[in-house]
Short mmCIF file of C-alpha atoms in Angstrom, two decimals:
data_model
loop_
_atom_site.label_atom_id
_atom_site.label_comp_id
_atom_site.label_asym_id
_atom_site.label_seq_id
_atom_site.Cartn_x
_atom_site.Cartn_y
_atom_site.Cartn_z
CA MET A 43 204.01 128.21 -31.35
CA TYR A 44 205.66 128.16 -27.89
CA GLY A 45 206.64 131.49 -27.80
CA PHE A 46 203.41 133.18 -29.33
CA LEU A 47 202.09 132.04 -26.28
CA LEU A 48 204.76 133.03 -23.99
CA PHE A 49 204.56 136.70 -25.90
CA LEU A 50 200.92 136.98 -25.04
CA CYS A 51 201.45 135.83 -21.19
CA PHE A 52 204.65 137.88 -21.10
CA GLN A 53 201.86 140.94 -22.57
CA SER A 54 199.05 139.80 -19.27
CA LEU A 55 201.90 140.06 -16.76
CA PRO A 56 201.67 143.27 -15.67
CA SER A 57 197.95 144.57 -15.99
CA PHE A 58 197.67 140.78 -13.81
CA LEU A 59 200.28 142.76 -11.11
CA GLU A 60 198.88 146.54 -11.56
CA ASN A 61 195.66 144.45 -9.67
CA LEU A 62 197.44 143.43 -6.46
CA GLU A 63 198.59 145.75 -3.86
CA PRO A 64 202.40 144.66 -2.15
CA ILE A 65 202.84 142.83 0.67
CA ARG A 66 202.38 143.30 3.77
CA VAL A 67 201.20 141.82 6.75
CA TRP A 68 197.75 142.45 7.55
CA GLU A 69 196.23 142.30 11.44
CA TRP A 70 193.28 141.88 12.96
CA ARG A 71 190.99 143.36 16.30
CA SER A 72 191.99 139.45 17.49
CA GLY A 73 195.55 139.68 17.10
CA LYS A 74 196.00 137.03 14.06
CA THR A 75 198.38 138.65 11.36
CA LEU A 76 198.69 137.16 7.53
CA GLU A 77 201.24 138.34 5.56
CA ALA A 78 199.43 138.55 2.09
CA GLN A 79 198.75 141.27 -0.84
CA TRP A 80 195.51 143.46 -1.34
CA ASP A 81 193.97 141.62 -4.64
CA VAL A 82 191.84 145.03 -5.54
CA SER A 83 190.68 143.37 -9.03
CA ARG A 84 188.00 141.95 -6.54
CA ASP A 85 187.42 144.73 -4.88
CA SER A 86 184.17 145.32 -5.25
CA ASP A 87 182.36 144.84 -2.35
CA PRO A 88 183.02 148.27 0.63
CA ASP A 89 182.56 145.36 3.87
CA LYS A 90 185.15 142.79 2.52
CA ILE A 91 189.12 142.49 1.24
CA SER A 92 190.19 140.20 -1.27
CA LEU A 93 193.23 139.18 -0.42
CA THR A 94 196.05 136.68 -1.66
CA THR A 95 198.04 134.75 0.24
CA ASP A 96 200.25 131.86 -1.90
CA GLY A 97 198.32 131.96 -5.13
CA GLU A 98 194.71 131.10 -2.46
CA PRO A 99 192.47 133.89 -2.26
CA VAL A 100 191.33 135.12 1.62
CA VAL A 101 188.69 137.21 1.40
CA VAL A 102 188.03 139.23 5.45
CA LEU A 103 185.72 141.39 6.66
CA LEU A 104 186.62 145.00 7.08
CA ARG A 105 185.49 145.55 10.74
CA ASP A 106 188.00 141.96 11.49
CA LEU A 107 190.51 143.75 10.98
CA SER A 108 192.89 146.45 13.60
CA GLN A 109 191.54 149.69 12.99
CA GLU A 110 194.91 150.54 11.87
CA ASP A 111 194.38 148.35 8.85
CA LYS A 112 190.63 149.35 8.06
CA GLN A 113 192.39 152.98 8.78
CA TYR A 114 194.47 151.99 5.75
CA VAL A 115 192.62 150.36 3.59
CA LEU A 116 189.89 153.66 3.78
CA ARG A 117 192.88 155.86 2.35
CA ARG A 118 194.04 153.47 -0.15
CA ARG A 119 190.76 153.10 -2.13
CA GLU A 120 190.22 157.10 -0.57
CA LYS A 121 192.98 157.85 -3.65
CA ARG A 122 192.04 154.86 -6.52
CA ASN A 123 188.97 157.05 -6.80
CA LEU A 124 190.67 159.76 -6.20
CA GLN A 125 192.27 158.86 -9.07
CA LYS A 126 189.59 156.98 -11.46
CA GLU A 127 188.31 160.31 -11.09
CA TYR A 128 190.62 162.93 -11.61
CA GLU A 129 192.66 161.12 -13.77
CA ILE A 130 196.13 160.71 -12.27
CA PRO A 131 198.89 158.69 -13.46
CA ASP A 132 201.53 157.55 -11.88
CA GLY A 133 204.90 157.95 -12.34
CA LYS A 134 207.24 156.62 -14.12
CA LYS A 135 210.34 158.06 -13.48
CA PRO A 136 212.03 159.98 -10.01
CA GLY A 137 211.08 163.44 -10.30
CA GLU A 138 209.20 162.97 -13.37
CA ARG A 139 206.87 166.37 -14.09
CA LEU A 140 202.58 166.62 -13.97
CA THR A 141 201.33 170.31 -14.53
CA ARG A 142 197.16 170.93 -13.23
CA THR A 143 195.60 174.28 -14.47
CA LEU A 144 192.82 176.23 -12.33
CA GLY A 145 192.05 179.19 -14.87
CA ASP A 146 195.29 180.47 -15.68
CA VAL A 147 197.19 179.53 -13.22
CA GLU A 148 199.97 176.66 -13.02
CA PHE A 149 200.30 174.11 -10.46
CA ALA A 150 203.12 171.59 -10.92
CA PHE A 151 204.22 168.09 -9.13
CA ARG A 152 207.13 165.79 -9.38
CA TRP A 153 206.98 161.57 -9.16
CA CYS A 154 207.83 161.03 -5.34
CA PRO A 155 208.02 157.10 -6.67
CA PRO A 156 208.09 154.35 -3.95
CA GLY A 157 210.39 153.17 -1.93
CA THR A 158 212.63 152.45 2.10
CA PHE A 159 214.63 155.07 3.23
CA LEU A 160 216.14 156.05 6.88
CA ILE A 161 213.70 158.89 8.22
CA GLY A 162 215.53 161.16 10.66
CA SER A 163 219.42 161.50 11.62
CA PRO A 164 222.15 159.07 12.59
CA THR A 165 223.85 160.03 16.94
CA SER A 166 226.79 161.59 14.90
CA GLU A 167 225.30 164.04 12.63
CA LYS A 168 226.21 167.65 14.23
CA GLY A 169 223.24 169.44 15.17
CA ARG A 170 221.31 166.77 15.06
CA TRP A 171 217.73 167.49 18.18
CA TYR A 172 217.43 164.51 20.18
CA ASN A 173 213.15 163.64 18.70
CA GLU A 174 215.05 162.98 15.53
CA THR A 175 215.94 158.50 15.80
CA GLN A 176 216.39 157.23 12.81
CA HIS A 177 214.96 154.01 11.56
CA SER A 178 213.45 152.93 8.56
CA VAL A 179 210.03 153.82 6.67
CA THR A 180 208.96 152.81 3.73
CA LEU A 181 206.11 154.39 1.10
CA THR A 182 204.70 151.42 -0.71
CA LYS A 183 202.93 153.85 -3.29
CA GLY A 184 204.47 157.11 -4.79
CA PHE A 185 203.07 160.23 -5.11
CA TRP A 186 203.21 163.74 -6.34
CA MET A 187 204.85 166.44 -4.20
CA MET A 188 203.91 170.10 -5.39
CA GLU A 189 207.48 171.98 -7.16
CA THR A 190 207.25 174.40 -5.09
CA GLU A 191 205.64 176.57 -2.33
CA VAL A 192 202.17 177.44 -2.37
CA THR A 193 202.46 180.67 -3.70
CA GLN A 194 200.52 183.61 -2.91
CA ALA A 195 198.77 183.29 -6.86
CA GLN A 196 198.21 179.88 -6.12
CA TRP A 197 196.35 181.00 -3.60
CA ASN A 198 194.57 183.36 -4.89
CA ALA A 199 193.27 180.76 -7.85
CA VAL A 200 191.69 178.34 -5.21
CA MET A 201 190.45 180.70 -3.12
CA GLY A 202 188.32 183.73 -4.80
CA ARG A 203 190.37 186.45 -3.32
CA SER A 204 193.58 187.54 -2.57
CA PHE A 205 195.96 186.58 0.04
CA GLN A 206 197.09 190.35 1.24
CA ASP A 207 193.53 190.56 2.04
CA GLU A 208 193.79 187.32 4.01
CA ILE A 209 196.17 187.31 6.50
CA LEU A 210 195.00 191.00 7.47
CA ARG A 211 192.34 189.46 9.58
CA TYR A 212 194.94 187.73 11.79
CA ASP A 213 195.88 189.72 15.02
CA ALA A 214 199.36 187.50 14.43
CA VAL A 215 200.03 190.59 11.49
CA GLN A 216 197.72 192.94 13.09
CA ARG A 217 200.77 193.45 15.63
CA ALA A 218 203.34 192.65 13.50
CA LEU A 219 201.97 196.32 11.44
CA GLN A 220 200.82 197.45 15.21
CA ILE A 221 204.66 198.19 15.91
CA GLY A 222 205.83 199.36 13.06
CA ASN A 223 206.85 196.16 11.15
CA THR A 224 204.79 197.22 7.71
CA ASP A 225 207.90 196.44 5.78
CA GLN A 226 208.09 193.63 6.73
CA VAL A 227 204.43 192.52 6.10
CA PHE A 228 203.95 194.45 3.42
CA ALA A 229 207.61 193.71 1.62
CA ARG A 230 205.45 190.08 1.53
CA ILE A 231 203.35 190.12 -1.12
CA ALA A 232 203.56 189.87 -4.22
CA PRO A 233 202.10 186.46 -7.20
CA GLU A 234 204.95 184.47 -6.88
CA ASN A 235 206.00 184.67 -2.90
CA PRO A 236 205.01 181.57 -0.98
CA VAL A 237 202.31 181.91 1.49
CA HIS A 238 202.94 182.12 5.46
CA TYR A 239 201.32 183.65 8.07
CA LEU A 240 199.14 180.44 7.67
CA SER A 241 197.12 178.15 10.26
CA TRP A 242 197.45 174.27 9.79
CA HIS A 243 193.53 174.71 9.90
CA ALA A 244 194.58 177.56 6.96
CA CYS A 245 196.74 175.30 4.99
CA ARG A 246 193.66 172.55 5.17
CA LYS A 247 190.66 175.12 4.18
CA PHE A 248 193.08 175.69 0.77
CA CYS A 249 193.01 171.61 0.01
CA GLU A 250 189.48 171.84 0.77
CA GLN A 251 188.18 173.72 -1.82
CA ALA A 252 191.38 172.47 -4.54
CA ARG A 253 189.75 169.72 -4.03
CA ARG A 254 185.83 171.17 -4.83
CA GLN A 255 186.80 172.89 -8.04
CA GLY A 256 188.82 169.67 -9.07
CA LEU A 257 192.45 169.94 -8.21
CA PRO A 258 192.51 167.20 -5.22
CA LEU A 259 195.57 168.53 -2.78
CA CYS A 260 196.46 167.39 0.87
CA LEU A 261 199.46 168.27 3.08
CA PRO A 262 202.36 165.25 3.04
CA THR A 263 202.18 163.05 5.94
CA GLU A 264 205.93 163.80 8.13
CA ALA A 265 207.65 160.58 6.44
CA GLN A 266 206.24 161.69 2.56
CA TRP A 267 207.60 165.23 3.32
CA GLU A 268 211.46 164.17 4.46
CA TYR A 269 211.49 161.23 1.83
CA ALA A 270 210.75 163.60 -1.06
CA CYS A 271 213.04 166.15 0.25
CA ARG A 272 216.25 163.48 0.75
CA ALA A 273 215.47 162.96 -2.89
CA GLY A 274 217.51 159.55 -2.09
CA THR A 275 220.47 161.16 -0.84
CA THR A 276 221.55 159.81 3.60
CA GLY A 277 223.93 162.68 4.18
CA LYS A 278 222.23 166.49 5.93
CA PHE A 279 221.09 167.84 3.24
CA ALA A 280 220.15 166.62 -0.47
CA GLY A 281 223.12 168.67 -1.74
CA ASP A 282 224.79 171.69 -1.27
CA LEU A 283 222.73 173.86 0.88
CA ASP A 284 224.36 177.21 -0.16
CA ALA A 285 222.89 176.61 -3.46
CA MET A 286 219.02 175.24 -3.11
CA ALA A 287 217.95 177.45 0.19
CA TRP A 288 217.54 180.73 1.38
CA PHE A 289 218.86 180.52 5.38
CA GLU A 290 219.83 182.94 7.55
CA SER A 291 223.41 183.04 5.40
CA ASN A 292 222.33 184.26 2.48
CA SER A 293 218.42 185.37 3.02
CA GLN A 294 218.98 189.27 3.52
CA GLU A 295 216.01 188.18 5.47
CA LYS A 296 213.16 188.79 2.53
CA ILE A 297 210.98 186.14 2.06
CA TYR A 298 212.71 184.90 -2.18
CA PRO A 299 209.66 184.06 -5.05
CA VAL A 300 209.68 180.47 -5.37
CA GLY A 301 212.14 178.33 -7.10
CA ILE A 302 215.30 180.62 -8.57
CA LEU A 303 218.03 178.26 -6.87
CA GLN A 304 218.58 174.69 -7.76
CA PRO A 305 216.00 172.35 -7.02
CA ASN A 306 216.80 168.37 -5.10
CA ALA A 307 217.71 165.74 -7.04
CA TRP A 308 214.04 164.56 -7.53
CA GLY A 309 213.24 168.43 -9.00
CA LEU A 310 211.33 170.26 -5.92
CA TYR A 311 213.37 173.85 -4.82
CA ASP A 312 212.68 175.66 -2.27
CA MET A 313 212.91 172.06 0.61
CA HIS A 314 216.02 173.43 2.67
CA GLY A 315 214.81 177.25 2.96
CA ASN A 316 212.90 180.05 1.98
CA ILE A 317 210.06 178.95 4.00
CA SER A 318 208.52 176.05 6.69
CA GLU A 319 205.90 173.92 5.34
CA TRP A 320 202.98 172.93 7.72
CA CYS A 321 202.74 168.52 7.02
CA ALA A 322 199.42 166.37 8.32
CA ASP A 323 201.08 164.43 11.33
CA TYR A 324 200.36 165.38 14.68
CA PHE A 325 203.43 165.74 16.46
CA ALA A 326 205.24 162.84 18.68
CA PHE A 327 208.76 161.69 19.44
CA PHE A 328 210.15 159.26 17.32
CA SER A 329 210.36 155.30 17.64
CA PRO A 330 213.09 153.49 16.51
CA GLU A 331 211.09 150.56 14.55
CA ASN A 332 210.56 150.33 11.22
CA VAL A 333 207.23 151.14 10.10
CA THR A 334 205.09 150.81 6.47
CA ASP A 335 202.70 154.56 5.22
CA PRO A 336 203.02 156.09 8.74
CA GLN A 337 200.48 158.55 9.27
CA GLY A 338 201.59 160.07 12.36
CA PRO A 339 199.52 159.73 16.34
CA LYS A 340 196.27 159.85 16.18
CA ASN A 341 195.46 162.96 18.38
CA GLY A 342 197.60 164.95 19.76
CA LYS A 343 198.29 168.87 20.67
CA TYR A 344 200.72 170.02 17.79
CA ARG A 345 201.30 169.68 14.21
CA VAL A 346 204.59 168.63 12.62
CA PHE A 347 206.23 171.39 10.23
CA ARG A 348 209.02 170.78 8.75
CA GLY A 349 212.19 172.49 6.27
CA SER A 350 213.72 175.85 7.47
CA HIS A 351 213.10 178.76 6.25
CA TRP A 352 214.77 182.48 5.79
CA THR A 353 215.83 183.21 8.82
CA SER A 354 216.67 179.75 10.11
CA ASN A 355 220.81 178.58 10.86
CA ARG A 356 222.92 175.49 8.71
CA ALA A 357 221.85 173.28 11.52
CA HIS A 358 217.98 174.03 11.06
CA SER A 359 217.93 173.52 7.69
CA ARG A 360 219.37 169.59 7.45
CA SER A 361 216.70 166.85 5.95
CA ALA A 362 216.36 165.41 9.61
CA LYS A 363 215.55 169.10 11.87
CA ARG A 364 211.66 168.69 13.05
CA SER A 365 209.52 171.33 14.13
CA ALA A 366 205.85 171.14 15.77
CA GLU A 367 203.20 173.70 16.36
CA SER A 368 200.19 174.29 17.33
CA PRO A 369 197.84 174.54 14.27
CA SER A 370 195.77 177.50 15.14
CA ALA A 371 198.98 179.47 15.21
CA ASN A 372 199.69 182.15 12.45
CA VAL A 373 203.11 182.29 12.48
CA SER A 374 205.76 184.52 9.52
CA THR A 375 207.35 181.64 8.41
CA ILE A 376 205.53 178.12 7.75
CA GLY A 377 203.67 178.12 4.68
CA MET A 378 202.32 174.82 2.94
CA ARG A 379 203.04 172.87 -0.15
CA CYS A 380 200.88 170.20 -1.20
CA ILE A 381 200.09 166.28 -2.88
CA LEU A 382 198.42 165.24 -5.40
CA GLY A 383 196.19 163.15 -5.63
CA GLN A 384 195.49 161.72 -2.12
#
């Protein structure tokens, strides 16, 4: 009888644990702090949250939390609502594959589990830049990262118009055509090629349009991008660069269809080359302090983009390489890769 009761206890334990967010230090506007877990099973009042510390519940008014923690709560609630609304499961192992379709076009994602890693580069890394201060980042929630860069076929499916028609409206493309780069512009137009020339704002509009059609996409944070790129590795690259990336040495200055070369350990293709990818964050210099679920600064002039492209050299193709550009810029070497359900 005792063994049976013990079995029931352990059977119910996972569902109990699922209701508790990871332990974190919460901060009040007054400066008070508390190390506690958020009990989401009691999350019925939008103006309050229920924390638990040493088994004791603590009810907190949302307005009393620091602005950073208040935004954290709102983001987590939005993600949980999306997961319920769109039936997005958590993955069970790194690199697990999930697919969604829009029309007859497939969108494939790979699971990136929660974890802690070192973002940036050590001072000894050859080719590093001064803005890559290495520090520890903890991501408390896993996420589904697109297996490839967004393709032109996926753009067409979401936006309901051709990618070619889209970029021909851009001044940067018209200037390229005026100086005789016709072949370069039109040779890159193909359904399985990645989108490019898109501004950060255009990428956000793509995500918003996808969400309205039942596919909740968004740009990854810079921390999510580097974590996914590294896929558990700690060196300059996530593997053999020549086997994984289209860059200066092997691209012949061309864009290639996505997913041809080797993926990283989590099944993600072209993280080190082909096209650079916008991230959600404003750009800022890294601090050496350890951080949890960083979102980047609240404002700024430039947005981050990550990953190298077909004309990048080896040093610019490193996992830690950081870049930034005006969010309004249409650059021929920048596209996007989205995450699902955040």
